[in-house]
N, CA, C and O atoms as a DFTB+ gen file, in Angstrom:
544 C
 N C O
     1  1       7.245     -17.966      -1.131
     2  2       6.268     -16.551      -1.108
     3  2       6.586     -15.654      -2.327
     4  3       7.601     -15.891      -2.983
     5  1       5.730     -14.594      -2.671
     6  2       6.583     -13.335      -3.309
     7  2       6.609     -12.127      -3.180
     8  3       7.119     -11.309      -3.946
     9  1       5.916     -11.895      -1.942
    10  2       5.821     -10.833      -1.206
    11  2       6.032     -10.975       0.285
    12  3       5.700     -11.802       1.135
    13  1       6.844      -9.632       0.265
    14  2       6.818      -9.447       2.134
    15  2       5.725      -8.274       2.587
    16  3       5.544      -7.365       1.777
    17  1       4.951      -8.251       3.902
    18  2       4.749      -7.233       4.530
    19  2       4.798      -7.083       5.710
    20  3       4.015      -7.540       6.543
    21  1       6.152      -6.124       5.961
    22  2       6.672      -5.467       7.531
    23  2       6.422      -4.271       8.137
    24  3       6.235      -3.281       7.430
    25  1       6.396      -4.211       9.052
    26  2       6.248      -2.944       9.843
    27  2       7.954      -2.339       9.052
    28  3       8.995      -2.976       8.892
    29  1       7.594      -0.794       8.684
    30  2       8.624      -0.247       8.616
    31  2       9.198       0.863       9.085
    32  3       9.985       1.575       8.461
    33  1       8.745       1.052      10.379
    34  2       9.102       1.791      11.657
    35  2       8.986       1.234      13.140
    36  3       8.177       0.352      13.428
    37  1       9.927       1.861      14.142
    38  2       9.825       1.027      15.494
    39  2       8.268       1.544      16.029
    40  3       7.636       0.978      16.920
    41  1       7.855       2.637      15.342
    42  2       6.799       3.042      15.978
    43  2       5.417       2.218      15.462
    44  3       4.268       2.466      15.826
    45  1       5.759       1.376      14.701
    46  2       4.399       0.779      13.729
    47  2       3.388       1.571      13.484
    48  3       2.196       1.295      13.621
    49  1       4.094       3.078      12.931
    50  2       2.697       3.642      11.934
    51  2       2.614       3.680      10.654
    52  3       1.926       4.526      10.083
    53  1       3.586       2.397       9.768
    54  2       4.335       2.562       8.678
    55  2       3.862       1.060       8.287
    56  3       3.929       0.400       9.324
    57  1       3.426       0.280       7.250
    58  2       3.724      -0.494       6.896
    59  2       4.095      -0.652       5.492
    60  3       3.701       0.152       4.647
    61  1       4.863      -1.686       5.194
    62  2       5.417      -1.777       3.728
    63  2       5.221      -3.028       3.163
    64  3       5.809      -4.018       3.597
    65  1       4.258      -3.080       2.006
    66  2       4.049      -4.359       1.124
    67  2       4.941      -4.179      -0.393
    68  3       5.063      -3.292      -1.238
    69  1       5.410      -5.419      -0.207
    70  2       6.560      -5.625      -1.323
    71  2       6.378      -6.792      -2.156
    72  3       6.227      -7.876      -1.593
    73  1       6.372      -6.729      -3.315
    74  2       6.201      -7.830      -4.371
    75  2       7.904      -7.962      -4.797
    76  3       8.502      -6.914      -5.040
    77  1       8.824      -9.609      -4.891
    78  2       9.812      -9.890      -5.011
    79  2       9.806     -10.751      -5.944
    80  3      10.672     -11.623      -6.009
    81  1       8.769     -10.633      -6.862
    82  2       8.542     -11.594      -8.074
    83  2       7.551     -11.704      -8.664
    84  3       6.969     -10.670      -8.334
    85  1       6.525     -12.525      -9.711
    86  2       5.773     -12.668     -10.226
    87  2       4.860     -12.967      -9.513
    88  3       4.647     -14.150      -9.250
    89  1       3.991     -11.839      -8.958
    90  2       2.117     -12.304      -8.226
    91  2       1.197     -12.520      -9.019
    92  3       0.941     -12.082     -10.141
    93  1       0.531     -13.507      -8.097
    94  2      -0.451     -13.372      -8.695
    95  2      -1.630     -12.834      -8.025
    96  3      -1.398     -12.279      -6.951
    97  1      -2.933     -12.877      -8.446
    98  2      -4.137     -12.527      -7.997
    99  2      -4.077     -12.725      -6.430
   100  3      -4.163     -11.797      -5.626
   101  1      -3.875     -14.407      -6.016
   102  2      -3.943     -15.410      -5.046
   103  2      -2.893     -14.507      -4.090
   104  3      -3.210     -14.394      -2.906
   105  1      -2.043     -14.063      -4.407
   106  2      -0.351     -13.511      -4.270
   107  2      -0.882     -12.248      -3.369
   108  3      -0.610     -12.001      -2.195
   109  1      -1.562     -11.662      -4.101
   110  2      -2.689      -9.939      -3.931
   111  2      -3.513     -10.106      -2.414
   112  3      -3.429      -9.450      -1.375
   113  1      -4.334     -11.283      -2.793
   114  2      -5.417     -11.496      -1.830
   115  2      -4.229     -11.410      -0.341
   116  3      -4.136     -10.432       0.400
   117  1      -3.589     -12.450      -0.235
   118  2      -2.726     -13.224       0.381
   119  2      -1.643     -12.066       1.134
   120  3      -1.600     -11.940       2.357
   121  1      -0.882     -11.344       0.286
   122  2      -1.079     -10.058       1.242
   123  2      -1.343      -8.913       1.683
   124  3      -0.767      -8.262       2.554
   125  1      -2.509      -8.596       0.871
   126  2      -3.916      -8.162       1.612
   127  2      -4.401      -8.283       2.888
   128  3      -4.731      -7.312       3.569
   129  1      -4.473      -9.602       3.302
   130  2      -5.040     -10.252       4.491
   131  2      -3.611     -10.292       5.679
   132  3      -3.742     -10.657       6.847
   133  1      -2.484      -9.902       5.154
   134  2      -1.317     -10.098       6.107
   135  2      -1.164      -8.598       6.514
   136  3      -0.885      -8.532       7.711
   137  1      -1.226      -7.757       6.108
   138  2      -1.250      -5.953       6.064
   139  2      -2.476      -5.879       6.643
   140  3      -2.496      -5.000       7.504
   141  1      -3.908      -6.680       6.462
   142  2      -4.495      -6.240       7.407
   143  2      -4.407      -6.733       8.681
   144  3      -5.314      -6.261       9.367
   145  1      -3.700      -7.483       9.288
   146  2      -3.545      -8.431      10.371
   147  2      -2.829      -7.651      11.178
   148  3      -3.185      -7.504      12.347
   149  1      -1.550      -6.945      10.608
   150  2      -0.743      -6.256      10.469
   151  2      -1.781      -4.995      11.559
   152  3      -2.148      -4.919      12.732
   153  1      -1.898      -4.231      10.363
   154  2      -2.958      -2.707      11.271
   155  2      -4.081      -3.339      12.036
   156  3      -4.806      -2.591      12.692
   157  1      -4.267      -4.382      12.030
   158  2      -5.540      -5.115      13.154
   159  2      -4.420      -5.112      14.571
   160  3      -5.036      -4.449      15.407
   161  1      -3.301      -5.476      15.094
   162  2      -2.623      -5.322      15.971
   163  2      -2.759      -4.673      16.332
   164  3      -3.439      -4.973      17.313
   165  1      -2.518      -3.200      16.303
   166  2      -2.349      -2.181      16.749
   167  2      -3.512      -1.058      16.872
   168  3      -4.488      -1.428      16.220
   169  1      -3.673      -0.090      17.356
   170  2      -5.156       0.872      17.534
   171  2      -4.983       1.983      16.858
   172  3      -5.927       2.511      16.269
   173  1      -3.788       2.473      16.851
   174  2      -3.524       3.778      16.446
   175  2      -3.285       3.614      14.600
   176  3      -3.081       2.607      13.922
   177  1      -3.398       4.867      14.262
   178  2      -3.424       5.139      12.525
   179  2      -2.332       4.338      12.020
   180  3      -1.403       4.311      12.827
   181  1      -2.102       3.624      10.884
   182  2      -0.931       3.106       9.973
   183  2      -1.160       3.056       8.607
   184  3      -2.070       2.612       7.907
   185  1       0.085       3.726       8.365
   186  2      -0.004       4.283       6.728
   187  2       0.738       3.252       6.373
   188  3       1.499       2.632       7.116
   189  1       0.475       2.993       4.912
   190  2       0.867       1.497       4.098
   191  2       1.558       2.566       2.840
   192  3       1.165       3.576       2.256
   193  1       2.781       1.725       2.810
   194  2       3.715       2.245       1.767
   195  2       3.436       0.529       0.346
   196  3       3.715      -0.619       0.690
   197  1       2.924       0.849      -0.959
   198  2       2.879      -0.420      -1.361
   199  2       3.643      -0.092      -2.434
   200  3       3.686       0.952      -3.083
   201  1       4.438      -1.451      -2.575
   202  2       5.443      -1.468      -3.680
   203  2       4.783      -2.442      -4.931
   204  3       4.869      -3.663      -5.055
   205  1       4.090      -1.441      -5.812
   206  2       4.328      -1.993      -6.946
   207  2       4.837      -2.035      -7.817
   208  3       4.267      -2.279      -8.881
   209  1       6.697      -1.711      -7.672
   210  2       7.208      -1.799      -9.176
   211  2       7.810      -3.235      -9.816
   212  3       8.692      -3.463     -10.644
   213  1       6.834      -4.159      -8.973
   214  2       7.389      -5.575     -10.137
   215  2       6.067      -6.216     -10.355
   216  3       5.902      -7.221     -11.045
   217  1       5.092      -5.540      -9.693
   218  2       3.713      -6.196     -10.104
   219  2       3.135      -5.492     -11.757
   220  3       3.364      -4.474     -12.411
   221  1       2.422      -6.529     -11.876
   222  2       1.702      -6.136     -13.281
   223  2       0.348      -6.445     -13.181
   224  3      -0.301      -6.229     -14.205
   225  1      -0.393      -6.998     -11.995
   226  2      -1.731      -7.505     -12.147
   227  2      -2.131      -6.346     -12.254
   228  3      -1.699      -5.247     -11.906
   229  1      -3.643      -6.971     -13.151
   230  2      -4.737      -6.035     -13.738
   231  2      -6.095      -6.215     -12.288
   232  3      -6.490      -7.279     -11.810
   233  1      -6.314      -5.516     -12.096
   234  2      -7.335      -5.118     -11.098
   235  2      -8.692      -5.761     -11.495
   236  3      -8.566      -6.071     -12.679
   237  1      -9.426      -5.966     -11.237
   238  2     -11.126      -5.878     -12.172
   239  2     -12.031      -5.774     -11.094
   240  3     -11.360      -6.251     -10.179
   241  1     -13.428      -5.370     -10.473
   242  2     -14.400      -4.652      -9.861
   243  2     -14.537      -5.650      -8.802
   244  3     -14.841      -5.316      -7.657
   245  1     -14.247      -7.292      -9.263
   246  2     -14.230      -8.450      -7.856
   247  2     -13.750      -8.065      -7.315
   248  3     -14.375      -7.622      -6.351
   249  1     -11.955      -7.770      -7.310
   250  2     -10.838      -7.663      -6.417
   251  2     -11.063      -6.457      -6.189
   252  3     -10.288      -6.314      -5.243
   253  1     -11.543      -5.445      -6.330
   254  2     -11.141      -4.386      -5.890
   255  2     -12.528      -4.748      -3.992
   256  3     -12.360      -4.699      -2.773
   257  1     -13.345      -4.967      -4.656
   258  2     -14.982      -5.183      -3.479
   259  2     -13.932      -5.983      -2.682
   260  3     -13.482      -5.530      -1.630
   261  1     -13.536      -7.193      -3.189
   262  2     -12.430      -7.899      -2.156
   263  2     -11.759      -7.431      -1.707
   264  3     -11.486      -8.082      -0.699
   265  1     -10.874      -6.120      -1.794
   266  2     -10.407      -5.402      -0.590
   267  2     -10.681      -4.758       0.024
   268  3     -10.192      -4.370       1.085
   269  1     -11.943      -4.369      -0.768
   270  2     -12.685      -3.353       0.772
   271  2     -12.797      -3.697       1.603
   272  3     -12.401      -3.222       2.667
   273  1     -13.577      -4.974       1.353
   274  2     -13.931      -5.685       2.324
   275  2     -12.080      -5.834       3.759
   276  3     -12.198      -5.529       4.946
   277  1     -11.522      -6.037       3.509
   278  2     -10.310      -6.456       4.484
   279  2     -10.099      -5.027       5.025
   280  3      -9.996      -5.137       6.247
   281  1     -10.009      -3.982       4.727
   282  2      -9.238      -2.194       5.032
   283  2      -9.997      -2.152       6.570
   284  3     -11.171      -2.052       6.929
   285  1      -8.639      -2.286       7.305
   286  2      -9.014      -1.697       9.066
   287  2      -9.489      -0.076       9.100
   288  3      -9.181       0.857       8.358
   289  1     -10.425      -0.148      10.350
   290  2     -10.082       1.239      10.261
   291  2      -9.671       2.308      10.434
   292  3      -9.983       3.496      10.352
   293  1      -8.233       1.112      10.914
   294  2      -7.187       2.628      11.317
   295  2      -6.240       2.630      10.092
   296  3      -5.108       3.097      10.216
   297  1      -6.709       2.072       8.799
   298  2      -5.880       2.802       7.748
   299  2      -5.863       4.054       7.675
   300  3      -6.778       4.813       7.993
   301  1      -4.379       4.447       7.071
   302  2      -4.289       6.027       7.349
   303  2      -4.398       6.412       5.270
   304  3      -5.219       6.201       4.378
   305  1      -2.262       7.412       5.454
   306  2      -2.619       6.965       3.881
   307  2      -2.143       5.888       3.092
   308  3      -1.884       4.858       3.714
   309  1      -1.922       5.887       1.542
   310  2      -1.126       4.684       1.030
   311  2      -0.739       5.590      -0.085
   312  3      -1.185       6.512      -0.768
   313  1       0.186       4.948       0.061
   314  2       1.633       5.667      -0.945
   315  2       2.108       4.479      -2.321
   316  3       2.937       3.618      -2.027
   317  1       1.817       4.495      -3.065
   318  2       1.834       3.343      -4.078
   319  2       3.166       3.603      -5.149
   320  3       3.012       4.568      -5.897
   321  1       4.158       3.013      -5.259
   322  2       5.243       2.993      -5.710
   323  2       4.852       2.187      -6.835
   324  3       4.183       1.154      -6.794
   325  1       5.444       2.888      -8.068
   326  2       5.417       2.468      -9.581
   327  2       6.088       3.022     -10.199
   328  3       6.324       4.174      -9.835
   329  1       6.652       2.591     -11.263
   330  2       7.374       2.643     -12.611
   331  2       7.005       4.140     -13.488
   332  3       6.138       4.115     -14.362
   333  1       7.723       5.371     -13.170
   334  2       6.866       6.592     -14.136
   335  2       6.445       6.351     -15.378
   336  3       6.020       7.285     -16.057
   337  1       6.504       4.854     -15.954
   338  2       6.014       4.164     -17.149
   339  2       4.276       3.879     -17.015
   340  3       3.531       4.086     -17.974
   341  1       3.777       3.377     -15.681
   342  2       3.026       3.353     -15.730
   343  2       1.881       4.310     -14.989
   344  3       0.770       4.015     -14.548
   345  1       2.453       5.319     -15.021
   346  2       1.584       6.131     -13.262
   347  2       0.675       6.542     -14.135
   348  3      -0.362       6.428     -13.482
   349  1       0.312       7.036     -15.417
   350  2      -0.934       7.417     -15.735
   351  2      -2.170       6.564     -15.712
   352  3      -3.362       6.842     -15.588
   353  1      -1.276       5.033     -15.925
   354  2      -2.724       3.825     -16.007
   355  2      -2.963       4.040     -13.629
   356  3      -3.734       4.713     -12.945
   357  1      -2.361       3.516     -13.442
   358  2      -2.383       3.310     -11.692
   359  2      -3.202       4.474     -11.447
   360  3      -4.192       4.122     -10.806
   361  1      -3.204       5.680     -11.681
   362  2      -4.105       7.136     -11.327
   363  2      -5.618       6.383     -12.116
   364  3      -6.508       6.218     -11.281
   365  1      -5.971       5.963     -13.443
   366  2      -6.941       5.759     -13.540
   367  2      -7.497       4.742     -13.104
   368  3      -8.722       4.626     -13.129
   369  1      -6.710       3.845     -12.638
   370  2      -7.172       2.825     -11.932
   371  2      -7.994       2.870     -10.580
   372  3      -9.137       2.491     -10.324
   373  1      -6.836       3.574      -9.661
   374  2      -7.633       4.037      -8.914
   375  2      -9.080       5.234      -8.660
   376  3      -9.897       5.397      -7.754
   377  1      -8.850       5.823      -9.862
   378  2     -10.059       6.138      -9.950
   379  2     -11.208       5.607      -9.954
   380  3     -12.150       5.826      -9.192
   381  1     -11.115       4.709     -11.056
   382  2     -11.989       3.708     -10.963
   383  2     -12.026       3.120      -9.076
   384  3     -12.880       2.450      -8.496
   385  1     -11.573       3.329      -8.897
   386  2     -11.065       1.859      -7.862
   387  2     -11.912       2.489      -6.131
   388  3     -12.285       2.021      -5.056
   389  1     -11.839       3.823      -6.865
   390  2     -12.390       4.734      -5.504
   391  2     -13.695       5.075      -5.329
   392  3     -14.311       5.505      -4.355
   393  1     -14.148       4.686      -6.949
   394  2     -15.666       4.792      -6.820
   395  2     -16.227       3.385      -6.293
   396  3     -17.196       3.554      -5.553
   397  1     -15.803       1.768      -6.517
   398  2     -16.091       0.953      -6.887
   399  2     -15.791       0.749      -4.986
   400  3     -16.714       0.203      -4.381
   401  1     -14.544       1.187      -4.151
   402  2     -14.397       0.293      -3.530
   403  2     -13.413       1.827      -2.874
   404  3     -12.359       2.184      -3.401
   405  1     -14.037       2.532      -1.687
   406  2     -13.364       3.998      -1.602
   407  2     -12.609       3.494      -0.349
   408  3     -11.952       4.401       0.163
   409  1     -12.517       2.310       0.288
   410  2     -11.708       2.580       1.467
   411  2     -10.597       1.989       1.325
   412  3      -9.695       2.138       2.148
   413  1     -10.478       1.222       0.260
   414  2      -9.273       0.360      -0.575
   415  2      -8.689       1.625      -1.407
   416  3      -7.595       2.099      -1.099
   417  1      -9.220       1.988      -2.143
   418  2      -8.650       2.773      -2.615
   419  2      -9.334       4.268      -2.193
   420  3     -10.288       4.855      -2.705
   421  1      -8.418       4.665      -0.994
   422  2      -8.353       6.134      -0.723
   423  2      -8.652       7.397      -1.039
   424  3      -8.357       7.912      -2.117
   425  1      -9.209       7.919      -0.183
   426  2      -8.343       9.385      -1.376
   427  2      -6.978       9.898      -0.934
   428  3      -6.177      10.434      -1.700
   429  1      -6.746       9.653       0.595
   430  2      -5.065      10.255       0.562
   431  2      -4.404       9.026      -0.331
   432  3      -3.880       8.058       0.220
   433  1      -4.478       9.154      -1.636
   434  2      -3.471       7.351      -2.395
   435  2      -2.323       8.775      -2.887
   436  3      -2.934       9.724      -3.378
   437  1      -1.029       8.921      -2.798
   438  2      -0.569       9.008      -3.305
   439  2       0.906       8.183      -4.157
   440  3       1.464       7.247      -3.584
   441  1       1.203       8.481      -4.992
   442  2       1.936       8.070      -5.956
   443  2       3.412       8.636      -5.757
   444  3       3.728       9.793      -5.478
   445  1       4.337       7.405      -5.993
   446  2       5.584       7.553      -6.531
   447  2       6.618       6.828      -6.884
   448  3       6.631       5.742      -6.305
   449  1       7.430       6.992      -7.557
   450  2       8.589       6.355      -7.947
   451  2       9.365       5.530      -7.331
   452  3       9.667       4.354      -7.532
   453  1       9.681       6.388      -6.463
   454  2      11.542       5.115      -5.235
   455  2      10.389       5.608      -3.574
   456  3       9.609       6.489      -3.212
   457  1      11.017       4.328      -3.068
   458  2      11.257       4.248      -1.447
   459  2      11.265       5.919      -0.969
   460  3      10.139       6.416      -0.933
   461  1      11.747       6.304      -0.814
   462  2      12.918       7.797      -0.508
   463  2      11.700       8.757      -0.486
   464  3      11.430       9.424       0.513
   465  1      10.858       8.803      -1.822
   466  2       9.682       9.514      -1.849
   467  2       8.470       9.334      -1.344
   468  3       7.632      10.188      -1.054
   469  1       8.394       7.622      -1.208
   470  2       7.374       7.553      -0.189
   471  2       7.506       7.984       1.554
   472  3       6.542       8.205       2.288
   473  1       8.892       8.025       1.935
   474  2       8.966       8.250       3.288
   475  2       9.043       9.966       3.544
   476  3       8.609      10.620       4.492
   477  1       9.713      10.379       2.407
   478  2       9.280      12.343       2.700
   479  2       7.789      12.913       2.861
   480  3       7.357      13.976       3.307
   481  1       7.142      11.710       2.286
   482  2       5.613      12.229       1.759
   483  2       5.139      12.015       3.415
   484  3       4.849      12.967       4.140
   485  1       5.125      10.866       3.769
   486  2       4.689      10.188       5.078
   487  2       5.702      11.312       6.250
   488  3       5.115      12.074       7.018
   489  1       7.028      11.240       6.206
   490  2       7.378      12.439       6.686
   491  2       7.223      14.041       7.036
   492  3       7.663      14.674       7.996
   493  1       6.214      14.585       5.588
   494  2       6.481      16.098       5.772
   495  2       4.636      15.833       5.919
   496  3       4.235      16.971       6.163
   497  1       3.310      14.836       5.880
   498  2       2.881      15.153       5.972
   499  2       1.835      14.361       7.236
   500  3       0.762      14.536       7.812
   501  1       2.688      13.651       7.196
   502  2       1.976      12.546       8.939
   503  2       3.443      12.569      10.206
   504  3       3.612      11.774      11.130
   505  1       4.411      13.880       9.780
   506  2       4.959      13.508      11.149
   507  2       5.636      12.200      11.262
   508  3       5.570      11.693      12.382
   509  1       6.220      11.593      10.423
   510  2       6.219       9.977      10.724
   511  2       7.607      10.114      10.738
   512  3       8.356      10.942      10.221
   513  1       7.914       8.516      11.875
   514  2       9.545       8.902      11.965
   515  2       9.858       7.604      11.531
   516  3       9.449       6.562      12.043
   517  1      10.573       7.711      10.602
   518  2      11.722       6.247      10.543
   519  2      13.006       6.644      11.425
   520  3      13.494       7.623      11.989
   521  1      13.350       4.743      11.107
   522  2      14.213       4.447      11.498
   523  2      15.563       4.477      10.777
   524  3      15.230       4.545       9.594
   525  1      17.424       4.461      10.843
   526  2      17.931       4.300      10.143
   527  2      18.011       3.783       9.149
   528  3      18.475       4.225       8.098
   529  1      17.371       2.347       9.470
   530  2      17.131       0.858       8.977
   531  2      16.312       0.571       7.728
   532  3      16.298      -0.391       6.959
   533  1      15.577       1.812       7.777
   534  2      14.753       1.679       6.650
   535  2      14.792       2.273       5.766
   536  3      14.269       3.355       5.500
   537  1      15.674       1.365       4.983
   538  2      15.763       2.073       3.555
   539  2      15.871       0.789       2.514
   540  3      16.038      -0.431       2.542
   541  1      15.614       2.128       1.357
   542  2      15.261       0.858       0.095
   543  2      16.459      -0.590       0.046
   544  3      16.300      -1.496      -0.773
């Protein structure tokens, strides 16, 4: 498996999605299904940190529609980790995706370059508490 989907704090208010190698579209789909399974296991809002720093797949409209169908109603903010040189591209894809799949490409999508930036955003914007062990 080239991805990992885990709870990122003991309160189960953040899920961390990470790629650990070269990912295919099938890996993307499986990761989205696993993430949805975790979110569906609780009733409260859950925010996502999606680490795409090692992933370079290009999404098409079919991919976006597939992801849209998987979004649980309790999904909150999405913080996407991207390398600085891919930031503008990811913003363009997000804007296009928001028109096609607004639940998958939520308004509150934030781009960050480190896990610490993502944690800081969720702490400040949503009062999320992280355990000391939740580090990069």
